[in-house]
XYZ file of C-alpha atoms in Angstrom:
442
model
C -50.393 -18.126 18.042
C -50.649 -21.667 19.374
C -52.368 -22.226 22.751
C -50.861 -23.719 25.823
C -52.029 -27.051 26.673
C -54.480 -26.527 29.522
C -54.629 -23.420 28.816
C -58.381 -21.730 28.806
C -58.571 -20.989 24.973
C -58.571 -16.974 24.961
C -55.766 -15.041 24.064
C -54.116 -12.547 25.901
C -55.884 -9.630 26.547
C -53.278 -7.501 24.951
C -53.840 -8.717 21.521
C -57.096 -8.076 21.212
C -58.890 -4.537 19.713
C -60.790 -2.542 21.667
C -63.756 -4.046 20.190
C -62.674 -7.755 20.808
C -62.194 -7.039 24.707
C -65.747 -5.610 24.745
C -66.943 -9.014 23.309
C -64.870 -11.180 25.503
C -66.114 -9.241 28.467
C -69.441 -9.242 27.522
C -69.243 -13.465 26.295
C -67.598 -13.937 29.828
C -70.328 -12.163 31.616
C -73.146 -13.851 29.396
C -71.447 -16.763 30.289
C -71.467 -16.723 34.006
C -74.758 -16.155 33.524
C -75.844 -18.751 31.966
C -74.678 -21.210 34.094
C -76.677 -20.083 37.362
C -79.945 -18.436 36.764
C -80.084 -17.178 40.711
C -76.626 -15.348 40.261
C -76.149 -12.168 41.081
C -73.164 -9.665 39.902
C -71.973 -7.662 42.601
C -69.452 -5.391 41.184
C -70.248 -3.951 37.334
C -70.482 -0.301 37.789
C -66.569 0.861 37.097
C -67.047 -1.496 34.248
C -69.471 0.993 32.710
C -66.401 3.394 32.873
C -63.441 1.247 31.273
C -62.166 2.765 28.606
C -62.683 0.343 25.804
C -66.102 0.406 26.957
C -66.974 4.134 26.515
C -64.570 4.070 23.390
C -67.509 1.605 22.159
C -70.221 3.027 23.693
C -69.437 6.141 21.314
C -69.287 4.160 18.302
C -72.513 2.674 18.435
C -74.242 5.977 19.088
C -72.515 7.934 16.629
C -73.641 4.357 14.070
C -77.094 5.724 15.645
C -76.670 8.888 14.447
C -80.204 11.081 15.944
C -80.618 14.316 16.708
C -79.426 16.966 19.330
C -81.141 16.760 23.224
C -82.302 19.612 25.208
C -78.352 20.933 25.282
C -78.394 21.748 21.407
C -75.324 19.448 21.152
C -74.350 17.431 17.625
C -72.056 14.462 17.293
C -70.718 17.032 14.950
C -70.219 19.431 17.617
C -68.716 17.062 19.924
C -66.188 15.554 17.140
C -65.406 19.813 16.933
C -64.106 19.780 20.106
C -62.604 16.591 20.963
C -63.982 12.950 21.431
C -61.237 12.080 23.980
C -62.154 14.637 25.938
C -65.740 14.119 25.736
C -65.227 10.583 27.140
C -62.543 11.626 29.774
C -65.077 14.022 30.750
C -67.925 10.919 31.440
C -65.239 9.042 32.822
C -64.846 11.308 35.455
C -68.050 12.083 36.422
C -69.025 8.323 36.404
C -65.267 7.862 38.396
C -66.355 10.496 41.340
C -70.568 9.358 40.938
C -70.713 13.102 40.398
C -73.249 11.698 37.462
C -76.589 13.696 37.002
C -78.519 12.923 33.333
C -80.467 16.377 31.487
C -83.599 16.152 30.872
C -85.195 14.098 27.874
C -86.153 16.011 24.736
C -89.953 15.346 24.116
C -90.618 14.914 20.220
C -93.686 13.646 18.695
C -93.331 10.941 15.147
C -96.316 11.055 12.874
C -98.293 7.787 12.798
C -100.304 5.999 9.943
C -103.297 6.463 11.481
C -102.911 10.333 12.052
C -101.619 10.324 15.460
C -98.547 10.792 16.858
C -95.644 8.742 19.341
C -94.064 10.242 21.403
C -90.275 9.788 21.743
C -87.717 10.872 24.221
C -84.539 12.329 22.932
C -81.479 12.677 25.881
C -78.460 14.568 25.337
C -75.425 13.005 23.656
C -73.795 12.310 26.727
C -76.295 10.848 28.507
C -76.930 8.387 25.468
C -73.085 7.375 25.524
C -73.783 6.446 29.196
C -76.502 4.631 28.664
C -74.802 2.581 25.867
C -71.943 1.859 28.020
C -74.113 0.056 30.793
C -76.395 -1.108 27.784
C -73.477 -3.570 27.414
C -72.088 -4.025 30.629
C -75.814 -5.521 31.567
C -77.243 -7.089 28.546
C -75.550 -9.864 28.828
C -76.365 -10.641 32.119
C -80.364 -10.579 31.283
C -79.778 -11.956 27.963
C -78.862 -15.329 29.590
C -82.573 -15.088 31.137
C -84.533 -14.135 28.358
C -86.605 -16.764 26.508
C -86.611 -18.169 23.241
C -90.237 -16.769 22.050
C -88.571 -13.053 22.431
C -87.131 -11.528 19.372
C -87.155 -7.855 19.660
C -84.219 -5.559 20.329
C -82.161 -8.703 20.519
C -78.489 -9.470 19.814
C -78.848 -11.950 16.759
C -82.402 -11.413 16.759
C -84.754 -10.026 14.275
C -88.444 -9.357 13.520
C -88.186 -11.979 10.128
C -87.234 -14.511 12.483
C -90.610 -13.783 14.913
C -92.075 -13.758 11.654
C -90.901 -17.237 10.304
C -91.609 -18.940 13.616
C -95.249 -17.730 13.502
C -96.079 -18.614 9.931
C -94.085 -22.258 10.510
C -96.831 -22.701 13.790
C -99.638 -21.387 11.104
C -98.819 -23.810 9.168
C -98.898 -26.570 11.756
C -102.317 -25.977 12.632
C -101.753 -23.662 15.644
C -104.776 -21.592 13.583
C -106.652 -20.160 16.651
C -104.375 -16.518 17.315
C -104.710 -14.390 20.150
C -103.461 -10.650 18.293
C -102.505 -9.197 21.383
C -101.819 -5.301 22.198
C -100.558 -3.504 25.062
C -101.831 -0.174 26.040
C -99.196 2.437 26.469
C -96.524 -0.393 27.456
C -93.532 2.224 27.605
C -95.361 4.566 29.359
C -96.745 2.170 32.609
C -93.934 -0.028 33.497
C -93.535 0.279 36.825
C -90.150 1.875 37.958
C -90.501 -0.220 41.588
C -91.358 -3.672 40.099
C -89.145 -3.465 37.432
C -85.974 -2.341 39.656
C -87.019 -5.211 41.857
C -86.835 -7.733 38.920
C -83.244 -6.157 38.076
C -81.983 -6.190 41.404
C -82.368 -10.161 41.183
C -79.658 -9.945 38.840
C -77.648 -7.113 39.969
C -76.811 -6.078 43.307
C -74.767 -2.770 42.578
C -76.155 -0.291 44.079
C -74.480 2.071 42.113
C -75.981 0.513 38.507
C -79.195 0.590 40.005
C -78.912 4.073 40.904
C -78.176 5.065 37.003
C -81.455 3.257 35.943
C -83.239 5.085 38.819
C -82.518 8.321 37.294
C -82.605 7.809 33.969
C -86.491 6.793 34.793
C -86.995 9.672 36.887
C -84.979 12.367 34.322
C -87.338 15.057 33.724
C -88.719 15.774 30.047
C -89.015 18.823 28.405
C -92.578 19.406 26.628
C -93.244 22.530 24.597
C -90.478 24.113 26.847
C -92.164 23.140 30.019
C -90.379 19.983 32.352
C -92.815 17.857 33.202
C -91.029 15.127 36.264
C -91.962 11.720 35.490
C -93.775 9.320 37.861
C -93.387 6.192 39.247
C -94.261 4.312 35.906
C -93.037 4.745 32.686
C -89.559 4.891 30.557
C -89.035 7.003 27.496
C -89.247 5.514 24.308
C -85.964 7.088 22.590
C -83.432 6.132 25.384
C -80.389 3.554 24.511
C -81.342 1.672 27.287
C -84.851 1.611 27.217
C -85.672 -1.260 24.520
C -83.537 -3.516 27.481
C -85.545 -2.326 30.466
C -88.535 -2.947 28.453
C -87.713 -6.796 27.414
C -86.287 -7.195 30.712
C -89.830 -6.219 32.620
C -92.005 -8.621 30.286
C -90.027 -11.101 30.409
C -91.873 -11.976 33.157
C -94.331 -12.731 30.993
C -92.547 -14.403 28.796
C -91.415 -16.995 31.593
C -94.822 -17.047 33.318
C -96.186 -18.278 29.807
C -93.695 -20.811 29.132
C -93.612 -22.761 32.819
C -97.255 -22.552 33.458
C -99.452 -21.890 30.326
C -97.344 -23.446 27.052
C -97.697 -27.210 27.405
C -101.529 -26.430 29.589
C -103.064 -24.665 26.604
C -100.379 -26.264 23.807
C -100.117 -22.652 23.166
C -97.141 -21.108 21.733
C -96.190 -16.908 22.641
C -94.186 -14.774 19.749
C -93.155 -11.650 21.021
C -91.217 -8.541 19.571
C -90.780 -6.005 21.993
C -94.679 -5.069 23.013
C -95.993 -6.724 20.111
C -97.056 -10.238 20.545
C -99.679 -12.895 19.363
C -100.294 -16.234 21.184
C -100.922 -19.702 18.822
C -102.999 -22.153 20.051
C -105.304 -25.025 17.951
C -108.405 -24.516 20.561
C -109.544 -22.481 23.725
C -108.553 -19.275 22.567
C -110.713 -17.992 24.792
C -109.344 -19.373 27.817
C -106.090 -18.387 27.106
C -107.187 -14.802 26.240
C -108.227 -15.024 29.892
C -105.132 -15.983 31.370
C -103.512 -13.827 29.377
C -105.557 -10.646 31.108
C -104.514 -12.346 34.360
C -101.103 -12.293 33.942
C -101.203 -8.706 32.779
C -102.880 -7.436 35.452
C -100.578 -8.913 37.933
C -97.857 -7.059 36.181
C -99.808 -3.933 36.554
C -100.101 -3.368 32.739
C -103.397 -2.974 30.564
C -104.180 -4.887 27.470
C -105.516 -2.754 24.892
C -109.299 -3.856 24.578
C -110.104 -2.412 21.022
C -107.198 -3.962 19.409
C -106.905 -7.197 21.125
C -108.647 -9.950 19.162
C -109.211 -13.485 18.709
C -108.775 -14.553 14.614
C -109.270 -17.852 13.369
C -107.181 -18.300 10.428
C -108.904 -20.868 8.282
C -111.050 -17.187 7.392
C -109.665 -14.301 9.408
C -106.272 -12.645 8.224
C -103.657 -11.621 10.934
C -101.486 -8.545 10.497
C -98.159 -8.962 12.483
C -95.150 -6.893 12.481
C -96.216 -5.036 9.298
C -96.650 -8.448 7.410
C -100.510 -9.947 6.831
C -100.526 -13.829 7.124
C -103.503 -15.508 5.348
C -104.384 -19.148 4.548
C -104.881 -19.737 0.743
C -105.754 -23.069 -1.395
C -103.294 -24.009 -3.853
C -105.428 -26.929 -6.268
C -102.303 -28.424 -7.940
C -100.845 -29.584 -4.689
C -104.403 -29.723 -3.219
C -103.578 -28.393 -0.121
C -103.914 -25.321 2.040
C -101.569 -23.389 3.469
C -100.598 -19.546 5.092
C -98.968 -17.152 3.034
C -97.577 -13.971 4.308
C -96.933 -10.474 2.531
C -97.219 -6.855 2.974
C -100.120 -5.176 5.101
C -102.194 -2.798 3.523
C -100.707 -0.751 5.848
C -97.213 -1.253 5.106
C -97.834 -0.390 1.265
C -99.904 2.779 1.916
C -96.811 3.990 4.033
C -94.068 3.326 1.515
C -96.323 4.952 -1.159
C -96.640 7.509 1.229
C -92.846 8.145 1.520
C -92.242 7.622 -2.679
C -94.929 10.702 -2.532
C -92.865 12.711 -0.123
C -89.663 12.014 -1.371
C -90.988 12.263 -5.475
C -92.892 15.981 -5.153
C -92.477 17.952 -8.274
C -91.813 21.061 -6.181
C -88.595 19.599 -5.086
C -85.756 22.239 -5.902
C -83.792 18.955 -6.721
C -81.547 17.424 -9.637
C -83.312 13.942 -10.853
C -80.172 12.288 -9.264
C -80.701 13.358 -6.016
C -84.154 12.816 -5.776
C -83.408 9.156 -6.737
C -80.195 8.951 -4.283
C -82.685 9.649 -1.555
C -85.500 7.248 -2.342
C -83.007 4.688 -2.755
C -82.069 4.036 0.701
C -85.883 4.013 1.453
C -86.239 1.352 -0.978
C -83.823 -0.482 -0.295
C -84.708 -0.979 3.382
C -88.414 -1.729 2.656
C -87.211 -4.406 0.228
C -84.634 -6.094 3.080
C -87.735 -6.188 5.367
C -89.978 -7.287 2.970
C -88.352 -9.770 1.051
C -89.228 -12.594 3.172
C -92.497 -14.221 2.240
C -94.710 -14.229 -0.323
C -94.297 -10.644 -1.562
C -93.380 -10.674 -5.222
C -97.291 -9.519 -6.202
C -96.552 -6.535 -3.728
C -92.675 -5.762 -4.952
C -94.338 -5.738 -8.466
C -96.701 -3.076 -7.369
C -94.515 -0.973 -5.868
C -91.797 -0.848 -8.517
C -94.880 0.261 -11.005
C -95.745 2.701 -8.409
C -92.104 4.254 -7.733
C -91.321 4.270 -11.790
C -94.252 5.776 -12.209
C -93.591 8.439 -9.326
C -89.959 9.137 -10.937
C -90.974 9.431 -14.434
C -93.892 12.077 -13.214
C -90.714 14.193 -11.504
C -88.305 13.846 -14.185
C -91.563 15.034 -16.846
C -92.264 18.098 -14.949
C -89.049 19.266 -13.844
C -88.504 19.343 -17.856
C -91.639 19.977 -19.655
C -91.209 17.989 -22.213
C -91.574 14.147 -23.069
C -94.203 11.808 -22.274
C -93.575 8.293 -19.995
C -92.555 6.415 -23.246
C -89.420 8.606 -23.073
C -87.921 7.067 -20.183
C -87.875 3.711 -20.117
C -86.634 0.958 -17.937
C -83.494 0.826 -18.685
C -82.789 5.240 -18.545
C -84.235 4.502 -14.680
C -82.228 2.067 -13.566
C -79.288 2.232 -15.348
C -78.626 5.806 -15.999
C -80.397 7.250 -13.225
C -79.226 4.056 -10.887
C -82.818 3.576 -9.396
C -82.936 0.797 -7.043
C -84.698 -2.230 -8.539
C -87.027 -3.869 -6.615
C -87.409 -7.427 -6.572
C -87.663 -10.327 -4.520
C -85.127 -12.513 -6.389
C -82.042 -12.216 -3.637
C -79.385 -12.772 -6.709
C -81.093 -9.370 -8.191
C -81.648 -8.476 -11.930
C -78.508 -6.750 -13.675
C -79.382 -3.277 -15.335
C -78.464 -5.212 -18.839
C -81.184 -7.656 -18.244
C -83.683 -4.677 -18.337
């Protein structure tokens, strides 16, 4: 459909899907934005309740799959009985503010290390709320945010935090501050961060959502424990925003003040973050604990360290970075891989997912651990990781021949070989070559 000359290059909003008006909103608001750093938005909250908006808002967390809250309720469940009126239903309450979100499921993940993070699981419909003003007010603080922040990020990504620190490695920027937060998610503080939103966004009625989703209640071991004035759930749609939105005040601080002072450059991925520099590591480690502590937050002493990479090795985002001689080009230069850590995880889910006692067909069993592969090789593919992709597919082969041998009692190793495992039983290959070996290769 040809444009009208002087016309302002969108179509009419009548053409578009559903989707496509809740990208030309949001480009619109990003937009307006942009332009004036001190703007404020005055008039967002019966955004949150537009139709296409919900209509998206239950896309993404039904993409998002999860489990029930403290109501019992499914996506299944909720699909049962109608998702029309499901979302009238929100629309209405949001239309008359009659609005209240449950209580936050309190689960605990299994860590590495033997401990355990807690997350917060809401209700269904509390999570489809939160989505919906998720993208009514991203946009608006994504204008702000600052190029050294990567994580939970439209178009952004943990391999691209990763390439920018290994291109400063390798530019001499050797002296790393490994930086660690303690408890991040768990001591923002609900005053000082509203404050830094209310720059942005003077509806009262937006900030009154993000008010009670920080004070909804949890429920521990059946008990509700009320939460304080610090701290948002790790679980919640919209708190991977509130928590990018509250450091990037560090972020900003860094950048204006510190980055050209110190010629130090900050990476950051959601709480995770390391700080570059060729010298003074220690006085930016110092500044560092000053601008912290003026954002009432805590550096985690034990795990906050100063490496110098022409001998120490830096572990970042699940990837080690280490600086290696190569004598034909006589030259050194970082390489980055998989952390110890990282391998003894994915063995650790081959294990689980490979147990003999598994009432399973041999087809199943691989149809699950595909998936998991397949991920960990996406992630890991970047770098320098053939050495480690080599290990691993020894290690999972060697895993899925053990099943397959005792489920049947009979055959040694020699009796399945590659090509049975990856042809036959359509095991995913692992590899770093992006084009992929064909099964008839092997």
């Amino acid at each position: 459909m040809p444009l009208k000359e002087g016309g302002t290059g969108r179509l009419p909003n009548r053409l578009l899907t559903p989707l496509e008006k809740v990208q030309d909103f949001q480009r619109r608001l990003y937009l307006k934005a942009k332009r004036k750093e001190v703007k404020r938005f005055y008039s967002l909250y019966d955004k949150v309740y537009r139709w296409d908006i919900l209509a998206e808002s239950w896309r993404r967390v039904k993409a998002n799959k999860g489990c029930a809250g403290v109501d019992g309720k499914t996506i299944e469940d909720i699909e049962k009985k109608g998702v029309r009126q499901f979302l009238e239903e929100i629309q209405k309450d949001l239309k008359e503010k009659r609005y209240k979100p449950d209580c936050i499921k309190r689960v605990y993940i299994p860590k590495p290390n033997g401990d355990k993070r807690p997350l917060g699981i809401p209700i269904i419909k509390d999570r489809v709320i939160q989505m919906a003003a998720k993208i009514v007010i991203e946009p608006i603080f994504e204008a702000g945010f600052q190029d050294c922040s990567y994580g939970f990020r439209p178009k952004r990504s943990a391999q691209q935090s990763l390439k920018k620190v290994k291109w400063l490695l390798n530019r001499g920027y050797t002296q790393v501050i490994d930086a660690d937060l303690k408890s991040y998610f768990d001591t923002i503080p609900h005053d000082r961060l509203i404050e830094i939103i209310a720059k942005r966004i003077s509806d009262k009625n937006i900030l009154k959502l993000i008010k009670l989703w920080l004070k909804a209640g949890v429920v521990n071991e059946g008990a509700i424990q009320r939460n304080g004035a610090t701290g948002t759930p790790q679980g919640g749609v919209v708190s991977p925003l509130l928590a990018n939105i509250y450091l990037n005040e560090l972020d900003k601080i860094w950048r204006e003040r510190y980055e050209r002072q110190f010629n130090a450059h900050l990476i950051r991925y959601a709480d995770d973050f390391v700080i570059l520099s060729g010298r003074q590591p220690q006085e930016n480690l110092k500044t560092l604990r000053k601008i912290i502590e003026g954002l009432n937050l805590k550096l985690n002493e034990e795990k906050t360290k100063i490496l110098n990479m022409e001998k120490d090795r830096l572990t970042f985002l699940g990837f080690s970075h280490k600086k290696v001689y190569d004598r034909k080009r006589n030259a050194r230069y970082i390489i980055s891989f998989p952390s110890a850590k990282a391998m003894k995880t994915i063995r650790s889910r081959v294990r689980e997912l490979t147990n003999s006692q598994i009432p399973e067909k041999v087809k199943v069993i691989v149809s699950r651990l595909n998936p998991v592969l397949r991920g960990w090789a996406n992630y890991f593919i970047e770098g320098n990781s053939s050495r480690w992709f080599c290990k691993l597919r020894y290690y999972v082969g060697k895993k899925v021949r053990r099943f397959i041998q005792k489920r049947r009692q009979r055959g040694g190793f020699g009796a399945y070989p590659n090509r049975y495992l990856y042809k036959e039983l359509g095991l995913y290959y692992l590899t770093t070559n992006r084009l992929r070996l064909s099964s008839e290769s092997l």
